[in-house]
Each structure stands twice: as structure tokens, then as C-alpha cells.
Tab-separated table of C-alpha atoms and ligand atoms in Angstrom:
chain	number	residue	atom	x	y	z
A	1	UNK	CA	244.383	85.194	90.968
A	2	UNK	CA	243.570	88.821	91.697
A	3	UNK	CA	241.552	90.847	89.290
A	4	UNK	CA	243.710	93.739	88.104
A	5	UNK	CA	242.987	97.077	86.488
A	6	UNK	CA	245.053	99.813	84.873
A	7	UNK	CA	244.889	102.764	82.566
A	8	UNK	CA	246.055	101.324	79.240
A	9	UNK	CA	246.413	104.573	77.347
A	10	UNK	CA	249.031	107.241	78.043
A	11	UNK	CA	248.246	109.499	80.999
A	12	UNK	CA	247.336	113.111	80.280
A	13	UNK	CA	244.582	114.866	78.352
A	14	UNK	CA	243.159	112.990	75.406
A	15	UNK	CA	239.911	112.409	73.584
A	16	UNK	CA	239.607	108.884	74.847
A	17	UNK	CA	241.257	106.898	77.605
A	18	UNK	CA	241.001	103.132	77.966
A	19	UNK	CA	240.963	101.395	81.324
A	20	UNK	CA	241.370	97.646	81.287
A	21	UNK	CA	240.283	95.116	83.894
A	22	UNK	CA	241.393	91.477	83.817
A	23	UNK	CA	240.453	88.570	86.037
A	24	UNK	CA	237.516	86.632	87.325
A	25	UNK	CA	235.807	89.750	88.668
A	26	UNK	CA	235.843	91.600	85.342
A	27	UNK	CA	232.249	90.590	84.589
A	28	UNK	CA	231.063	91.709	88.005
A	29	UNK	CA	232.919	95.006	87.543
A	30	UNK	CA	230.952	95.682	84.362
A	31	UNK	CA	227.773	95.036	86.250
A	32	UNK	CA	228.753	97.265	89.152
A	33	UNK	CA	229.942	100.247	87.130
A	34	UNK	CA	227.827	100.050	83.990
A	35	UNK	CA	224.774	98.262	85.332
A	36	UNK	CA	225.024	95.525	82.711
A	37	UNK	CA	224.300	92.148	84.260
A	38	UNK	CA	225.100	89.876	81.364
A	39	UNK	CA	227.466	91.659	79.014
A	40	UNK	CA	227.531	90.153	75.531
A	41	UNK	CA	231.177	89.424	74.734
A	42	UNK	CA	232.862	91.659	72.159
A	43	UNK	CA	229.918	93.979	71.804
A	44	UNK	CA	230.354	97.698	72.413
A	45	UNK	CA	227.836	99.154	74.858
A	46	UNK	CA	227.420	102.868	75.469
A	47	UNK	CA	226.617	103.283	79.147
A	48	UNK	CA	226.671	105.698	82.013
A	49	UNK	CA	229.410	104.688	84.414
A	50	UNK	CA	228.759	105.098	88.099
A	51	UNK	CA	230.835	104.833	91.210
A	52	UNK	CA	229.269	101.719	92.758
A	53	UNK	CA	229.900	103.021	96.271
A	54	UNK	CA	228.135	106.394	95.911
A	55	UNK	CA	226.009	105.917	92.811
A	56	UNK	CA	227.466	109.133	91.350
A	57	UNK	CA	227.723	109.207	87.554
A	58	UNK	CA	231.391	109.508	86.597
A	59	UNK	CA	231.244	109.534	82.805
A	60	UNK	CA	229.490	108.043	79.840
A	61	UNK	CA	231.572	105.670	77.780
A	62	UNK	CA	231.930	102.477	75.843
A	63	UNK	CA	232.100	99.208	77.704
A	64	UNK	CA	233.552	96.091	76.125
A	65	UNK	CA	233.662	92.642	77.591
A	66	UNK	CA	235.872	89.770	76.431
A	67	UNK	CA	235.215	86.362	77.799
A	68	UNK	CA	238.251	84.245	78.728
A	69	UNK	CA	240.071	82.459	77.226
A	70	UNK	CA	239.307	84.484	74.101
A	71	UNK	CA	240.943	87.636	75.408
A	72	UNK	CA	244.382	89.214	75.483
A	73	UNK	CA	245.219	87.824	78.918
A	74	UNK	CA	243.200	84.633	78.539
A	75	UNK	CA	241.036	85.760	81.469
A	76	UNK	CA	237.753	87.661	81.436
A	77	UNK	CA	238.621	91.205	80.413
A	78	UNK	CA	236.577	94.402	80.552
A	79	UNK	CA	237.496	97.641	78.838
A	80	UNK	CA	236.090	101.039	79.686
A	81	UNK	CA	236.602	103.603	76.916
A	82	UNK	CA	236.050	106.867	78.702
A	83	UNK	CA	236.772	110.529	78.070
A	84	UNK	CA	240.477	111.139	78.461
A	85	UNK	CA	240.433	113.905	81.026
A	86	UNK	CA	242.616	113.621	84.095
A	87	UNK	CA	239.691	113.925	86.523
A	88	UNK	CA	237.568	111.415	84.626
A	89	UNK	CA	240.385	108.866	84.618
A	90	UNK	CA	241.172	109.507	88.283
A	91	UNK	CA	237.501	109.079	89.258
A	92	UNK	CA	237.159	105.817	87.347
A	93	UNK	CA	240.370	104.411	88.816
A	94	UNK	CA	239.201	105.345	92.276
A	95	UNK	CA	235.849	103.660	91.722
A	96	UNK	CA	237.647	100.505	90.565
A	97	UNK	CA	239.883	100.574	93.641
A	98	UNK	CA	236.701	100.416	95.701
A	99	UNK	CA	235.416	97.267	94.022
A	100	UNK	CA	236.198	94.300	96.307
A	101	UNK	CA	238.843	91.946	94.928
A	102	UNK	CA	240.301	94.448	92.488
A	103	UNK	CA	243.774	95.920	92.649
A	104	UNK	CA	245.945	98.127	90.455
A	105	UNK	CA	248.054	96.129	87.998
A	106	UNK	CA	251.825	95.991	88.245
A	107	UNK	CA	253.808	97.158	85.219
A	108	UNK	CA	253.562	94.559	82.486
A	109	UNK	CA	251.116	92.427	84.433
A	110	UNK	CA	248.519	92.133	81.671
A	111	UNK	CA	251.147	90.901	79.251
A	112	UNK	CA	252.582	88.617	81.879
A	113	UNK	CA	249.204	86.989	82.291
A	114	UNK	CA	248.951	86.653	78.517
A	115	UNK	CA	252.324	84.868	78.559
A	116	UNK	CA	251.324	82.617	81.428
A	117	UNK	CA	248.104	81.721	79.668
A	118	UNK	CA	250.187	80.696	76.651
A	119	UNK	CA	248.802	83.510	74.483
A	120	UNK	CA	252.255	84.853	73.717
A	121	UNK	CA	255.725	83.391	73.939
A	122	UNK	CA	258.601	85.499	75.239
A	123	UNK	CA	259.742	86.653	71.814
A	124	UNK	CA	256.189	87.769	71.070
A	125	UNK	CA	256.051	89.625	74.378
A	126	UNK	CA	259.279	91.380	73.410
A	127	UNK	CA	257.881	92.125	69.959
A	128	UNK	CA	254.851	93.721	71.579
A	129	UNK	CA	257.077	95.892	73.795
A	130	UNK	CA	259.168	96.868	70.765
A	131	UNK	CA	256.056	97.716	68.764
A	132	UNK	CA	254.945	100.095	71.488
A	133	UNK	CA	258.415	101.675	71.476
A	134	UNK	CA	258.843	101.703	67.688
A	135	UNK	CA	259.763	105.142	66.387
A	136	UNK	CA	260.390	104.387	62.753
A	137	UNK	CA	258.737	102.420	60.008
A	138	UNK	CA	261.437	99.751	59.857
A	139	UNK	CA	261.246	99.259	63.608
A	140	UNK	CA	257.492	98.896	63.378
A	141	UNK	CA	257.782	96.251	60.681
A	142	UNK	CA	260.374	94.260	62.610
A	143	UNK	CA	258.503	94.482	65.917
A	144	UNK	CA	255.163	93.519	64.400
A	145	UNK	CA	256.701	90.528	62.714
A	146	UNK	CA	258.226	89.374	65.974
A	147	UNK	CA	255.004	90.008	67.878
A	148	UNK	CA	253.176	87.872	65.369
A	149	UNK	CA	255.496	85.012	66.180
A	150	UNK	CA	257.990	84.827	63.306
A	151	UNK	CA	261.038	84.590	65.550
A	152	UNK	CA	259.338	82.309	68.053
A	153	UNK	CA	258.244	79.988	65.237
A	154	UNK	CA	261.795	79.781	63.912
A	155	UNK	CA	263.169	78.831	67.322
A	156	UNK	CA	260.324	76.454	68.111
A	157	UNK	CA	260.901	74.782	64.745
A	158	UNK	CA	264.528	74.182	65.625
A	159	UNK	CA	263.595	73.023	69.078
A	160	UNK	CA	261.127	70.531	67.645
A	161	UNK	CA	263.834	69.092	65.420
A	162	UNK	CA	266.196	68.902	68.382
A	163	UNK	CA	263.588	67.041	70.388
A	164	UNK	CA	263.196	64.537	67.607
A	165	UNK	CA	266.958	64.054	67.445
A	166	UNK	CA	266.937	63.626	71.187
A	167	UNK	CA	264.207	61.017	70.934
A	168	UNK	CA	266.397	59.043	68.529
A	169	UNK	CA	269.381	59.245	70.825
A	170	UNK	CA	267.270	58.262	73.824
A	171	UNK	CA	265.717	55.356	72.006
A	172	UNK	CA	269.106	53.812	71.467
A	173	UNK	CA	269.766	54.062	75.212
A	174	UNK	CA	266.439	52.700	76.354
A	175	UNK	CA	266.089	49.930	73.838
A	176	UNK	CA	269.654	48.885	73.120
A	177	UNK	CA	268.746	45.308	72.257
A	178	UNK	CA	265.583	45.992	70.410
A	179	UNK	CA	265.127	45.949	66.786
A	180	UNK	CA	265.847	49.606	66.178
A	181	UNK	CA	266.919	50.687	62.753
A	182	UNK	CA	270.682	50.253	62.508
A	183	UNK	CA	271.159	53.702	61.190
A	184	UNK	CA	269.458	55.316	64.158
A	185	UNK	CA	272.536	57.150	65.332
A	186	UNK	CA	273.745	57.636	61.813
A	187	UNK	CA	270.655	59.655	61.081
A	188	UNK	CA	271.573	62.026	63.865
A	189	UNK	CA	274.839	63.279	62.385
A	190	UNK	CA	273.383	65.013	59.320
A	191	UNK	CA	270.533	66.500	61.316
A	192	UNK	CA	272.893	67.927	63.930
A	193	UNK	CA	275.071	69.395	61.164
A	194	UNK	CA	272.056	70.874	59.410
A	195	UNK	CA	270.759	72.476	62.585
A	196	UNK	CA	274.202	73.806	63.455
A	197	UNK	CA	274.540	75.364	60.023
A	198	UNK	CA	271.124	77.020	60.185
A	199	UNK	CA	271.752	78.445	63.628
A	200	UNK	CA	275.212	79.659	62.630
A	201	UNK	CA	273.722	81.439	59.591
A	202	UNK	CA	271.089	83.041	61.792
A	203	UNK	CA	273.770	84.232	64.221
A	204	UNK	CA	275.907	85.622	61.409
A	205	UNK	CA	273.670	88.647	60.854
A	206	UNK	CA	275.985	91.597	61.567
A	207	UNK	CA	273.599	92.382	64.426
A	208	UNK	CA	271.182	93.927	61.926
A	209	UNK	CA	268.048	93.255	63.959
A	210	UNK	CA	269.596	94.511	67.174
A	211	UNK	CA	270.893	97.604	65.431
A	212	UNK	CA	267.475	98.353	64.047
A	213	UNK	CA	265.891	97.869	67.438
A	214	UNK	CA	268.514	99.889	69.335
A	215	UNK	CA	269.161	102.404	66.586
A	216	UNK	CA	272.403	103.104	64.777
A	217	UNK	CA	275.089	105.433	66.051
A	218	UNK	CA	276.797	107.626	63.503
A	219	UNK	CA	279.684	109.851	64.551
A	220	UNK	CA	280.937	112.833	62.592
A	221	UNK	CA	284.647	113.288	63.112
A	222	UNK	CA	287.329	115.488	61.657
A	223	UNK	CA	289.595	118.399	62.525
A	224	UNK	CA	288.262	121.643	64.004
A	225	UNK	CA	286.554	123.944	61.536
A	226	UNK	CA	286.172	121.263	58.906
A	227	UNK	CA	282.426	121.947	59.094
A	228	UNK	CA	281.194	119.062	61.239
A	229	UNK	CA	278.622	121.131	63.120
A	230	UNK	CA	277.432	122.694	59.879
A	231	UNK	CA	277.026	119.230	58.395
A	232	UNK	CA	275.108	117.951	61.410
A	233	UNK	CA	272.737	120.898	61.132
A	234	UNK	CA	272.269	120.190	57.441
A	235	UNK	CA	271.472	116.538	58.038
A	236	UNK	CA	269.172	117.392	60.944
A	237	UNK	CA	267.591	120.243	58.969
A	238	UNK	CA	267.730	122.495	61.983
A	239	UNK	CA	270.272	124.431	63.964
A	240	UNK	CA	271.137	121.849	66.573
A	241	UNK	CA	274.815	122.619	66.806
A	242	UNK	CA	276.471	125.972	67.283
A	243	UNK	CA	278.522	126.787	64.235
A	244	UNK	CA	281.444	129.062	64.699
A	245	UNK	CA	284.766	129.727	63.012
A	246	UNK	CA	286.533	129.739	66.316
A	247	UNK	CA	288.278	126.416	66.603
A	248	UNK	CA	287.048	124.183	69.386
A	249	UNK	CA	283.520	125.556	69.906
A	250	UNK	CA	281.912	122.165	70.006
A	251	UNK	CA	283.326	121.125	73.318
A	252	UNK	CA	281.101	118.199	74.036
A	253	UNK	CA	279.316	115.578	72.032
A	254	UNK	CA	276.141	116.858	70.466
A	255	UNK	CA	273.461	114.480	69.272
A	256	UNK	CA	270.472	114.600	67.000
A	257	UNK	CA	268.006	111.829	66.247
A	258	UNK	CA	267.312	111.136	62.604
A	259	UNK	CA	265.202	108.674	60.706
A	260	UNK	CA	267.316	107.379	57.843
A	261	UNK	CA	265.490	104.958	55.616
A	262	UNK	CA	263.315	103.821	58.552
A	263	UNK	CA	266.211	103.244	60.907
A	264	UNK	CA	266.558	105.448	63.963
A	265	UNK	CA	269.948	107.090	63.855
A	266	UNK	CA	271.735	109.013	66.545
A	267	UNK	CA	274.058	111.397	64.800
A	268	UNK	CA	276.794	112.691	67.049
A	269	UNK	CA	278.927	115.686	66.281
A	270	UNK	CA	282.174	115.348	68.122
A	271	UNK	CA	284.502	118.044	69.272
A	272	UNK	CA	287.270	118.798	66.812
A	273	UNK	CA	289.953	116.234	67.188
A	274	UNK	CA	293.071	118.262	67.819
A	275	UNK	CA	295.563	119.093	70.471
A	276	UNK	CA	293.322	120.678	73.025
A	277	UNK	CA	294.356	123.917	74.658
A	278	UNK	CA	292.660	123.423	77.989
A	279	UNK	CA	291.224	120.756	80.264
A	280	UNK	CA	287.614	121.164	79.152
A	281	UNK	CA	288.576	120.823	75.534
A	282	UNK	CA	290.764	117.836	76.281
A	283	UNK	CA	287.785	116.194	77.916
A	284	UNK	CA	285.762	117.010	74.804
A	285	UNK	CA	288.354	115.361	72.623
A	286	UNK	CA	288.484	112.327	74.876
A	287	UNK	CA	284.720	111.883	74.683
A	288	UNK	CA	284.759	112.459	70.959
A	289	UNK	CA	287.286	109.709	70.480
A	290	UNK	CA	285.375	107.352	72.722
A	291	UNK	CA	282.196	108.093	70.862
A	292	UNK	CA	283.735	107.695	67.461
A	293	UNK	CA	285.202	104.405	68.574
A	294	UNK	CA	281.794	103.097	69.673
A	295	UNK	CA	279.864	104.354	66.636
A	296	UNK	CA	278.444	101.917	64.112
A	297	UNK	CA	279.381	104.229	61.300
A	298	UNK	CA	281.696	107.210	61.059
A	299	UNK	CA	281.592	110.175	58.749
A	300	UNK	CA	285.081	111.631	58.461
A	301	UNK	CA	285.001	115.251	57.376
A	302	UNK	CA	287.943	117.094	55.901
A	303	UNK	CA	288.138	120.541	54.394
A	304	UNK	CA	290.523	121.970	51.784
A	305	UNK	CA	291.836	124.450	54.352
A	306	UNK	CA	293.308	121.562	56.283
A	307	UNK	CA	294.734	120.035	53.175
A	308	UNK	CA	291.741	117.706	52.856
A	309	UNK	CA	293.484	114.581	54.039
A	310	UNK	CA	291.753	111.652	55.687
A	311	UNK	CA	294.476	110.569	58.066
A	312	UNK	CA	291.923	109.558	60.718
A	313	UNK	CA	289.781	107.572	58.321
A	314	UNK	CA	289.550	103.811	58.549
A	315	UNK	CA	288.070	101.220	56.258
A	316	UNK	CA	284.319	101.456	56.294
A	317	UNK	CA	284.202	105.158	57.124
A	318	UNK	CA	282.325	107.534	54.880
A	319	UNK	CA	284.781	110.183	53.657
A	320	UNK	CA	283.475	113.637	53.058
A	321	UNK	CA	285.344	116.631	51.694
A	322	UNK	CA	283.464	119.725	52.860
A	323	UNK	CA	283.606	123.291	51.511
A	324	UNK	CA	283.815	122.323	47.859
A	325	UNK	CA	282.334	125.768	47.250
A	326	UNK	CA	285.869	127.000	47.911
A	327	UNK	CA	286.929	125.292	44.721
A	328	UNK	CA	288.399	121.984	45.891
A	329	UNK	CA	287.730	118.690	44.138
A	330	UNK	CA	286.863	115.490	45.963
A	331	UNK	CA	289.054	112.550	45.052
A	332	UNK	CA	287.789	109.047	44.391
A	333	UNK	CA	285.966	107.372	47.257
A	334	UNK	CA	285.292	110.794	48.735
A	335	UNK	CA	281.958	112.611	48.687
A	336	UNK	CA	282.369	116.311	48.017
A	337	UNK	CA	279.850	118.544	49.763
A	338	UNK	CA	279.253	122.068	50.834
A	339	UNK	CA	277.534	122.255	54.185
A	340	UNK	CA	277.137	125.952	53.429
A	341	UNK	CA	275.260	125.697	50.127
A	342	UNK	CA	273.898	122.194	50.489
A	343	UNK	CA	275.680	120.947	47.392
A	344	UNK	CA	276.446	117.223	47.430
A	345	UNK	CA	274.217	116.652	50.480
A	346	UNK	CA	271.947	114.385	48.517
A	347	UNK	CA	274.806	112.105	47.568
A	348	UNK	CA	275.895	111.900	51.181
A	349	UNK	CA	272.363	111.146	52.358
A	350	UNK	CA	272.088	108.487	49.693
A	351	UNK	CA	275.343	106.933	50.892
A	352	UNK	CA	274.046	106.979	54.475
A	353	UNK	CA	270.783	105.366	53.455
A	354	UNK	CA	272.661	102.731	51.538
A	355	UNK	CA	274.918	101.895	54.456
A	356	UNK	CA	272.307	102.100	57.189
A	357	UNK	CA	269.336	100.992	55.126
A	358	UNK	CA	271.153	97.694	54.622
A	359	UNK	CA	269.940	97.036	58.124
A	360	UNK	CA	266.362	96.682	57.108
A	361	UNK	CA	266.181	95.305	53.595
A	362	UNK	CA	263.246	92.972	53.280
A	363	UNK	CA	264.387	89.947	55.185
A	364	UNK	CA	263.484	86.427	54.284
A	365	UNK	CA	264.013	85.303	57.865
A	366	UNK	CA	263.301	87.194	61.062
A	367	UNK	CA	266.340	88.669	62.761
A	368	UNK	CA	267.733	88.412	66.258
A	369	UNK	CA	266.652	91.568	68.051
A	370	UNK	CA	268.144	91.168	71.521
A	371	UNK	CA	271.371	90.077	73.154
A	372	UNK	CA	269.251	87.611	75.132
A	373	UNK	CA	268.386	85.736	71.942
A	374	UNK	CA	271.990	85.747	70.797
A	375	UNK	CA	273.197	84.300	74.079
A	376	UNK	CA	270.599	81.532	73.988
A	377	UNK	CA	271.499	80.687	70.421
A	378	UNK	CA	275.201	80.630	71.199
A	379	UNK	CA	274.564	78.249	74.092
A	380	UNK	CA	272.474	76.092	71.816
A	381	UNK	CA	275.142	76.090	69.099
A	382	UNK	CA	277.858	75.156	71.600
A	383	UNK	CA	275.847	72.212	72.938
A	384	UNK	CA	275.030	71.084	69.427
A	385	UNK	CA	278.665	71.171	68.493
A	386	UNK	CA	279.540	69.012	71.485
A	387	UNK	CA	276.795	66.586	70.525
A	388	UNK	CA	278.148	66.435	66.970
A	389	UNK	CA	281.679	65.830	68.135
A	390	UNK	CA	280.500	63.222	70.606
A	391	UNK	CA	278.656	61.432	67.871
A	392	UNK	CA	281.642	61.525	65.535
A	393	UNK	CA	283.965	60.121	68.185
A	394	UNK	CA	281.563	57.334	69.132
A	395	UNK	CA	280.675	58.696	72.534
A	396	UNK	CA	277.916	57.147	74.621
A	397	UNK	CA	274.426	57.929	73.441
A	398	UNK	CA	273.697	59.142	76.958
A	399	UNK	CA	276.254	61.905	76.730
A	400	UNK	CA	275.057	62.898	73.299
A	401	UNK	CA	271.502	62.987	74.603
A	402	UNK	CA	272.532	65.271	77.409
A	403	UNK	CA	274.057	67.779	74.999
A	404	UNK	CA	270.989	67.665	72.784
A	405	UNK	CA	268.824	68.256	75.794
A	406	UNK	CA	270.932	71.283	76.772
A	407	UNK	CA	270.713	72.619	73.225
A	408	UNK	CA	266.913	72.309	73.260
A	409	UNK	CA	266.729	73.994	76.641
A	410	UNK	CA	268.785	76.933	75.436
A	411	UNK	CA	266.210	77.508	72.689
A	412	UNK	CA	263.360	76.969	75.115
A	413	UNK	CA	264.732	79.712	77.299
A	414	UNK	CA	264.482	82.179	74.415
A	415	UNK	CA	260.824	81.508	73.771
A	416	UNK	CA	259.988	80.804	77.402
A	417	UNK	CA	258.840	77.317	76.531
A	418	UNK	CA	260.901	75.265	78.896
A	419	UNK	CA	258.644	72.262	79.157
A	420	UNK	CA	261.288	70.168	77.487
A	421	UNK	CA	260.428	67.009	79.341
A	422	UNK	CA	256.747	67.173	78.458
A	423	UNK	CA	257.454	67.604	74.819
A	424	UNK	CA	259.959	64.817	74.970
A	425	UNK	CA	257.349	62.511	76.432
A	426	UNK	CA	254.972	63.240	73.609
A	427	UNK	CA	257.513	62.858	70.878
A	428	UNK	CA	259.070	59.818	72.422
A	429	UNK	CA	255.740	58.093	72.806
A	430	UNK	CA	254.894	58.756	69.180
A	431	UNK	CA	258.264	57.568	68.159
A	432	UNK	CA	257.946	54.278	69.982
A	433	UNK	CA	254.490	53.632	68.667
A	434	UNK	CA	255.606	54.457	65.190
A	435	UNK	CA	258.642	52.196	65.115
B	501	GDP	P1	283.407	122.242	63.049
B	501	GDP	O1	284.402	122.882	63.951
B	501	GDP	O2	284.031	121.151	62.262
B	501	GDP	O3	282.137	121.825	63.702
B	501	GDP	O4	283.040	123.351	61.940
B	501	GDP	P2	281.795	124.335	61.882
B	501	GDP	O5	280.608	123.653	61.355
B	501	GDP	O6	281.697	125.085	63.156
B	501	GDP	O7	282.305	125.304	60.712
B	501	GDP	C1	283.540	125.996	60.829
B	501	GDP	C2	283.512	127.174	59.876
B	501	GDP	O8	283.470	126.730	58.524
B	501	GDP	C3	282.290	128.068	60.042
B	501	GDP	O9	282.677	129.411	59.888
B	501	GDP	C4	281.384	127.660	58.920
B	501	GDP	O10	280.538	128.691	58.490
B	501	GDP	C5	282.372	127.303	57.840
B	501	GDP	N1	281.837	126.322	56.919
B	501	GDP	C6	281.207	125.169	57.221
B	501	GDP	N2	280.857	124.496	56.113
B	501	GDP	C7	281.267	125.259	55.064
B	501	GDP	C8	281.205	125.109	53.639
B	501	GDP	O11	280.666	124.152	53.090
B	501	GDP	N3	281.749	126.088	52.882
B	501	GDP	C9	282.335	127.190	53.455
B	501	GDP	N4	282.851	128.095	52.631
B	501	GDP	N5	282.420	127.352	54.774
B	501	GDP	C10	281.885	126.417	55.591
């Protein structure tokens, strides 16, 4: 395999930049650039770095060497911690390009090698990507947990149990006349039910993990002039939206990003929902409706001037009566606020935190964070159900085995461990010896 290199830190000016090299020529690269023949693994060395072609000194920096397989990629890895100036980075990258057998890494190639070396499973790779993208505390916690293997371990645990069930089913095919325990197939039923129940519970998560990863959409809706833009500005603590007493000023959908209880929230102020006077406004209303429809949570704002009714509100919406400074009283189930004075804002923010924060309460089990996981789990559950039904109706063990195998494969696809047959061999061998 080629030896690859890349700038691992963000491009641009910085105190330090890190360039990483991975592959069998990493050791030689250290020798060529830093003049260190036998780098001691995991020991920082401060060295002058030279362009091996010209001998020109490019920078002085820290050199680290990790010997495979004890490295991120599982290969020999070298790291050059250099000064983070554009010209320094460019010069180092150019020098590396000149080293025979080295080439620039493709996006994600270091992590891909780590996966191929078995250092990370796919869920851990995804956790790593999410950790790099994490914007809020709750996202960081979820991503780190996944990167450390919590989700992968859950799925591998289920897959292991499936493989064992499969071994039982297979044994009854391969050794029909042998002295297998009579209850061999009978043992399968409860295990299949137990697995099905656990997977169903895991799937029944209101998409909390995905919502935390993707962020939550909150739409503010209500009639023109109710104070939606004023409220958005209050919640964002800056003047993001234009506030005006001319009806229909917010023609499009305006968004701000908020961090509510650790969850990234996109708060969208929608154009006043009313009979639009012109085409542009009608388009605004159309988008507002679409947006409100797609939102995870809606804040419906009314004001006393409009009679304060919540005709548009549905179950699950947060109802807000704005402009209580004008003397109106909020009824039950309604939060009274004044976007002008800030009164009642705390109660509204508390309600938002309560509703959105529910996404990231300390979880006993790791959550599904991607549609990909959900699809795999649904496939697995469907195959398991078929296996269970087959068992109940006295179907051939071969057919039951096939469904169990499909169920295990669906889980294997999530973690990227698809060596079902290998694992089966191991388990089956043990099983036969043990019987
Ligand atoms: P939108 O059309 O729903 O976005 O409403 P705006 O935020 O543009 O506000 C419409 C008008 O109501 C503006 O003149 C605001 O100054 C005024 N307004 C907004 N919130 C309050 C409030 O809490 N009290 C009072 N008295 N006026 C408000």
C-alpha cells in the first residue's frame, strides 16, 4: 500500500500545524526530513526539518513516530508538528511530495486504513466524524461515546447472540440423527423473542440520537405582527430578524442557530401566516407552512391584538401569548411573554429546554445516530420476526437458519463486520466440541 500524507489540522494561519504520514515509508520519511535514523516510537523529538531534495531548512518542529500496529491507522505513522503558517505548511507538503513512494492522502483515507486494520468499526468511524463536527456539549458526549465503541458493542453483542442461535439451528440440520438435546430448537424461540424485544426497544427512541446529531428544528409561527421576529431576536440575543409593525415584513424564512441545553437548534421565524397580498408574500407563506410542517417543534405565537387565539396550534406545540405588557393574561397551557420587555422569556426558554433537552438526558444505552443504523436494525428485526414465525409454525430448520443469517448480516453491515461465515465457523466448532 502507498504511504500517504496530509495536513491533519485546519488550513490557515495557526500556532501549530500537524502533518501526518502513514505507511511503510513513514520511518524513512522521518529519516529523510528530520535526519533521525532510528526514531524511538512515541517520543517527541525537536528537530530541524529539511527538504531532502535541496537540503534547505524548512522549519523546526516536533517529530513523532508511531510504530504499526500500535498507531491510529495500524501502519507506521509519523507526525510533524510544525509552525502553522501557510508557507511553512506548503513547503513541508511539497517536500513530502518529493519523497519517493509518498502521495497525498484522499479524504478520509487515514480513517479508512484504521477501519481496514480493524482499529475502528464503522460506528466508531462515524462517531469520530461526528466528534469532529460536534458543535454542542451534548453532541460531543454522544459522538465520543459512539467513537469509543458503545453502539458498536451493542450491535456486536446482538450479533454474537444471533450467531449462537444460528449455530443451534444449523446443528439440528447437520446432525439430525445425533444425540442433540431435544430442546435445541425450543431454546431458540425465547432467544429470538428476547432479541426482537431488545431491538424493538432500541428502535423506539423517538429518533433522539439522530435529532441530537442533526440538530432540532424549531419553527415560530403565528399571524403577522404577533411578535415572531421580536421573539426570535430575544431568543437569539441579537437582532437577526427585522422587526417592523408593517404586516408581512418577514417575507422569507429566517434562521438562527442556538444551543439549547446542549442541543443544536435551528430556530426559524416564518413569514406571517395570512392571506398574502402579492406573489412574493404568498411564496413566503408557502415556505413558512412547509417549514412549520417539517419542524420538530413549533412555537405558536399569538398577541392580544389578534384576539390571542391559537387556531393554528396543534397538540405538542408550545403556545405563547406575546405582548402581555399590553395587559392581557395568558390562559392555562399558554406561556405569557413580552418580547419587548423580556418578561416571561425565562419560562419559555425553560419550556424549550425541557422539550428539546429531553433529547439528551443521560442515556443508559447508546442511541441510534444515523438513518443507516435504523435501516440495518429494521432489516434485522424483520428477518428475526420471520425466523420466529417460522419456528412457531414448525418450518424447516434450514429456512429458519437462513433468516437468522440475514438478521446477523444486517447487524454486521452496521458495524462493517460482515465476516459472518468466519464467526459462524468459530462458534459452530466450539459448539460441536462442547456438546
Ligand atoms: P412578526 O410580524 O410576528 O414578526 O412581529 P414583529 O416581531 O415584527 O413585531 C410586530 C410589532 O409588534 C412591532 O412593532 C413590535 O415592536 C411589536 N411588538 C413585538 N413584541 C411586542 C411586545 O411584547 N409588546 C409590545 N407592546 N409590542 C411588541
